[in-house]
Coordinates of C-alpha atoms in Angstrom, one line a residue:
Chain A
X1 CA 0.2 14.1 -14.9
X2 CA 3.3 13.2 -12.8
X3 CA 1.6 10.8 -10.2
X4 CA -1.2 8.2 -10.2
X5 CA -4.5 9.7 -10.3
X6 CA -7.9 8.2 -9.2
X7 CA -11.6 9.0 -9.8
X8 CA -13.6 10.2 -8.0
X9 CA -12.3 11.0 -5.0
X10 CA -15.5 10.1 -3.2
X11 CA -18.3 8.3 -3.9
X12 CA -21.4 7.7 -1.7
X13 CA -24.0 5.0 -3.2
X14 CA -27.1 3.0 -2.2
X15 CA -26.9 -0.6 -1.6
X16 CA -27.9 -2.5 -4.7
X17 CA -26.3 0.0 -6.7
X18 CA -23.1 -0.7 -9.1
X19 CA -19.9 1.8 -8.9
X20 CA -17.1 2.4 -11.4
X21 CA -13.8 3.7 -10.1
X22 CA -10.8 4.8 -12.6
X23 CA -7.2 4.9 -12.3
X24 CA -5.4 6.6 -14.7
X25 CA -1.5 5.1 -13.9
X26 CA 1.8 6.9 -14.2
X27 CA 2.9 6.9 -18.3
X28 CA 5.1 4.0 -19.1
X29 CA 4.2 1.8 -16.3
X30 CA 3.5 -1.5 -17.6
X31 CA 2.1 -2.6 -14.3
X32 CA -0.8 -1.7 -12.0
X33 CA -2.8 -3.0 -8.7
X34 CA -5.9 -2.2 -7.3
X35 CA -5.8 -2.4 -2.9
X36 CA -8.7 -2.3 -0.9
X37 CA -7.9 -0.9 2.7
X38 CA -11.1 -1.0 5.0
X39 CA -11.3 1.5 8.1
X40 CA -8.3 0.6 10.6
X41 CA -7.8 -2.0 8.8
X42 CA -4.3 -2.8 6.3
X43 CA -3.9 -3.4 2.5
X44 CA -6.2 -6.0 1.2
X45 CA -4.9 -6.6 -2.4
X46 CA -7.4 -7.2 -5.6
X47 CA -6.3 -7.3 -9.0
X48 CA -2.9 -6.8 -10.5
X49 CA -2.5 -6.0 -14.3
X50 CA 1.0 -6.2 -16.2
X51 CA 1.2 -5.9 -19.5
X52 CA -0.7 -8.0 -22.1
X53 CA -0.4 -11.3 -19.3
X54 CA -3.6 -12.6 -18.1
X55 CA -4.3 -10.3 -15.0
X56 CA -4.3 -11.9 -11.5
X57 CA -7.7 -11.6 -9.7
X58 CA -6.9 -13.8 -6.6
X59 CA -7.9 -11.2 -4.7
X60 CA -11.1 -10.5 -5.9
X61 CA -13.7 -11.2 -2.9
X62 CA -16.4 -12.1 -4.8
X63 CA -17.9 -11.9 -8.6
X64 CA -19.1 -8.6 -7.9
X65 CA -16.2 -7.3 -8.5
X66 CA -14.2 -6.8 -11.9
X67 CA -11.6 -4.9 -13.5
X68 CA -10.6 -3.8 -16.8
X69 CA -7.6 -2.4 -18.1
X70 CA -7.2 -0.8 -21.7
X71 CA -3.1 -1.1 -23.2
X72 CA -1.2 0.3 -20.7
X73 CA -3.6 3.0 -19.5
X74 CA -6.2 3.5 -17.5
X75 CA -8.2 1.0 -15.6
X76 CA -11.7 0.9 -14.1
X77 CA -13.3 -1.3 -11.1
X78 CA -16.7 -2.1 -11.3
X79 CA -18.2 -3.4 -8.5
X80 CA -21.6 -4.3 -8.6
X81 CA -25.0 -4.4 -6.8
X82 CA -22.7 -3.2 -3.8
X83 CA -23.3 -4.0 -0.1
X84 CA -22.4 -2.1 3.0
X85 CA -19.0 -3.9 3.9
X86 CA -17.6 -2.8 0.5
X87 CA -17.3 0.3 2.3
X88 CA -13.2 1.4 1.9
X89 CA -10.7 3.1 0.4
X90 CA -10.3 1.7 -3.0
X91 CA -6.3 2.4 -3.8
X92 CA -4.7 2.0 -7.1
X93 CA -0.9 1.5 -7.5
X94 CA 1.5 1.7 -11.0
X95 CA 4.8 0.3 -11.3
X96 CA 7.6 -0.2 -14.0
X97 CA 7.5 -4.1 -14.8
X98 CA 8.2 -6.2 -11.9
X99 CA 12.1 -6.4 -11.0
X100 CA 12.6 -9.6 -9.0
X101 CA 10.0 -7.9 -6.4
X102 CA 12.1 -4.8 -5.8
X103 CA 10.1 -2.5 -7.9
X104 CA 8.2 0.7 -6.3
X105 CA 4.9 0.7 -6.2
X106 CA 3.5 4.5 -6.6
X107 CA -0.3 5.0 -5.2
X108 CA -2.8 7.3 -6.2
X109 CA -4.9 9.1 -3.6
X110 CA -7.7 6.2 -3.4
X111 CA -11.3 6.6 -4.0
X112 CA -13.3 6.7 -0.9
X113 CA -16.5 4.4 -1.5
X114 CA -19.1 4.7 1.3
X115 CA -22.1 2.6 0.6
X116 CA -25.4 3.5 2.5
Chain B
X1 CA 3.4 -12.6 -0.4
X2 CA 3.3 -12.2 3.0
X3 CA 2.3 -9.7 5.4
X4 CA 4.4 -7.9 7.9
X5 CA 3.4 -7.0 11.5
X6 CA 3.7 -3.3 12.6
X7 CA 4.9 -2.6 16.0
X8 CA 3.6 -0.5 18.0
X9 CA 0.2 -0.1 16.7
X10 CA 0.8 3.3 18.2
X11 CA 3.3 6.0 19.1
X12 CA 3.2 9.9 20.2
X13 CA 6.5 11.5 20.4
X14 CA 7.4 15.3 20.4
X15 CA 9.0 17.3 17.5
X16 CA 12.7 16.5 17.7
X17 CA 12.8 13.1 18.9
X18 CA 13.4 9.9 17.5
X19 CA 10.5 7.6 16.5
X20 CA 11.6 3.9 16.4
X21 CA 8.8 1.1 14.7
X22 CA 9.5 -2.7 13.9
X23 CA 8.5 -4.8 11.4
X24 CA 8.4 -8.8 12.1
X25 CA 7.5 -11.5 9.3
X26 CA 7.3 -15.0 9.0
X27 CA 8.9 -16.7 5.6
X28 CA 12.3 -15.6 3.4
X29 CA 12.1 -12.6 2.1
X30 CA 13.8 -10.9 -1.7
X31 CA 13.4 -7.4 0.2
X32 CA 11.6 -5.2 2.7
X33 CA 10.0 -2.4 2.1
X34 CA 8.4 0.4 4.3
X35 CA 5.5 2.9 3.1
X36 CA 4.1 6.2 5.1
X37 CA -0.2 7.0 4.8
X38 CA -1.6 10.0 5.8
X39 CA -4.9 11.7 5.0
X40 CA -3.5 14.4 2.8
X41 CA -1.1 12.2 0.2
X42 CA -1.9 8.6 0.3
X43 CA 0.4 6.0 0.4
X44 CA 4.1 7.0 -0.4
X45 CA 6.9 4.4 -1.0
X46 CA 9.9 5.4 1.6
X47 CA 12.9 3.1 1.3
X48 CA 13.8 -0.8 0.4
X49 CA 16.3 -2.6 1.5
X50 CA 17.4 -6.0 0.3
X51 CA 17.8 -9.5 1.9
X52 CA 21.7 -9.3 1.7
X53 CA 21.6 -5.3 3.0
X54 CA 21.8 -4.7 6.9
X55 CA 21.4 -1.4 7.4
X56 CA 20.3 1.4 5.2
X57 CA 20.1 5.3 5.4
X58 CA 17.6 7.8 3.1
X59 CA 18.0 11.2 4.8
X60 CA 16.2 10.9 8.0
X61 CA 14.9 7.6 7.6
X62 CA 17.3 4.4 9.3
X63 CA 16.3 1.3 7.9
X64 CA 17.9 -1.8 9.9
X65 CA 17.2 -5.6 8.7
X66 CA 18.1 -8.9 11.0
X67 CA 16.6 -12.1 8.5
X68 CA 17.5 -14.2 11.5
X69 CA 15.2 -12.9 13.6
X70 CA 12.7 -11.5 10.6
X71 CA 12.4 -8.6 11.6
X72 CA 13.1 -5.1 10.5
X73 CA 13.2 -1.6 12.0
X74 CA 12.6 2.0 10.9
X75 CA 13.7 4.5 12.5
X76 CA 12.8 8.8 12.2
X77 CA 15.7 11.0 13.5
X78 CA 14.8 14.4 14.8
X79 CA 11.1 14.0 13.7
X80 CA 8.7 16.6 12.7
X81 CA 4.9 17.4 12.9
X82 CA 5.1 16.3 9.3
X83 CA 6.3 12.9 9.6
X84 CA 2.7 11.9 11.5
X85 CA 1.6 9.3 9.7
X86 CA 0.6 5.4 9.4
X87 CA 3.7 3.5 8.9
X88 CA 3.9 -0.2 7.2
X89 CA 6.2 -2.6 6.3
X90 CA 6.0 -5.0 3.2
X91 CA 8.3 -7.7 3.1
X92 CA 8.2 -9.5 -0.4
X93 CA 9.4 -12.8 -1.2
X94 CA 8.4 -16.1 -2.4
X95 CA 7.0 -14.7 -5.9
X96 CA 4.1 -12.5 -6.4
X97 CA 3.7 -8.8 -7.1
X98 CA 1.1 -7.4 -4.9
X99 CA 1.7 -6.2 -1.5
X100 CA 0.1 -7.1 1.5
X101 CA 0.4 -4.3 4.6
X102 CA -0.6 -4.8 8.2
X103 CA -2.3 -2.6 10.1
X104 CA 0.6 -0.3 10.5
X105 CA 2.2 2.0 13.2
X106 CA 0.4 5.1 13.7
X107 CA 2.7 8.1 14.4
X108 CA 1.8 11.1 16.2
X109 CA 4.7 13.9 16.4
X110 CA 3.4 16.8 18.0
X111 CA 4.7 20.2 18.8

């Protein structure tokens, strides 16, 4: 497809239970983010992926949360045994490699995770 | 990276004026970028403009930048009901890809 796409587009889950988002990222783009952005709330970033480098989870809020990401393709977050305040919109973002900072970003739609 | 703080939090305006929002941040920045949300088409990328740039245009979209007083200003000329959305600035600098968004300026343009 032409833009970033995410699935699924909502999910509702129990507490305790583990979820799985994808983002499948714009062909060619060597880069891509995850972005957590909580009701009212702004951007919280999580995980950023570029190429075969060692991806950066500093923003990972705990070990429940992972990330994978296959090549250049599509990339899943797992978040496990989740709790109510992982309740957001979980936003995925590709970019061509990084250019001193002045590459665009392009997001999908986000996945809206509501956990009960 | 740093974050950039929206201002105002909130604006209504009618269809055909001009909607003015400013961005302030704290450290050096590489570039500034701004970014629109709304509920049907998630986050869109709008215009950058660099450190060494003062002013820059993308159709109806004004983009102003003072690093002296870090701070940065977009504004909407002759706005539409399609222009309501969240607005945010990034400002990036000091290494780093991701970016970090405040809580953004929420537009309302009605008819």
């Amino acid at each position: 497809g032409a833009g970033v796409s995410q699935s699924p587009s909502n999910k509702v889950t129990e507490k305790g239970k583990d979820v799985e988002l994808r983002c499948d990222p714009i062909s060619g783009h060597t880069a891509l983010y995850w972005y957590r952005q909580r009701l009212g709330q702004g951007l919280e970033f999580l995980i950023y992926f570029q190429g075969n480098s060692a991806p950066d989870k500093s923003g990972l809020p705990s070990d429940r949360f992972s990330a994978e990401r296959t090549g250049e393709s599509v990339s899943t977050l797992t978040i496990q045994r989740t709790q109510q305040e992982d309740s957001a919109v979980y936003l995925c973002a590709s970019s061509l490699a990084s250019r001193g900072q002045q590459e665009t970003q392009y997001f999908g739609p986000g996945t809206r995770l509501l956990v009960l | 990276s740093q974050q950039g703080e929206e201002d105002p939090q909130a604006l209504s305006i009618q269809e055909g004026e001009n909607a003015t929002m400013n961005c302030s941040y704290k450290t050096s920045i590489n570039n500034l970028q701004w970014y629109r949300q709304n509920s049907g088409r998630g986050l869109v990328h709008l215009i950058l403009i660099r450190s060494n740039e003062r002013e820059k245009h993308s159709g109806r979209l004004r983009v102003t930048l003072d690093t002296s007083k870090k701070s940065s200003s977009l504004l909407i000329t002759a706005s539409r009901a399609a222009d309501t959305a969240s607005y945010f600035c990034a400002p990036r600098g000091g290494g780093g890809n991701k970016l970090t968004f405040g809580t953004g300026t929420q537009l309302k343009v009605e008819l």
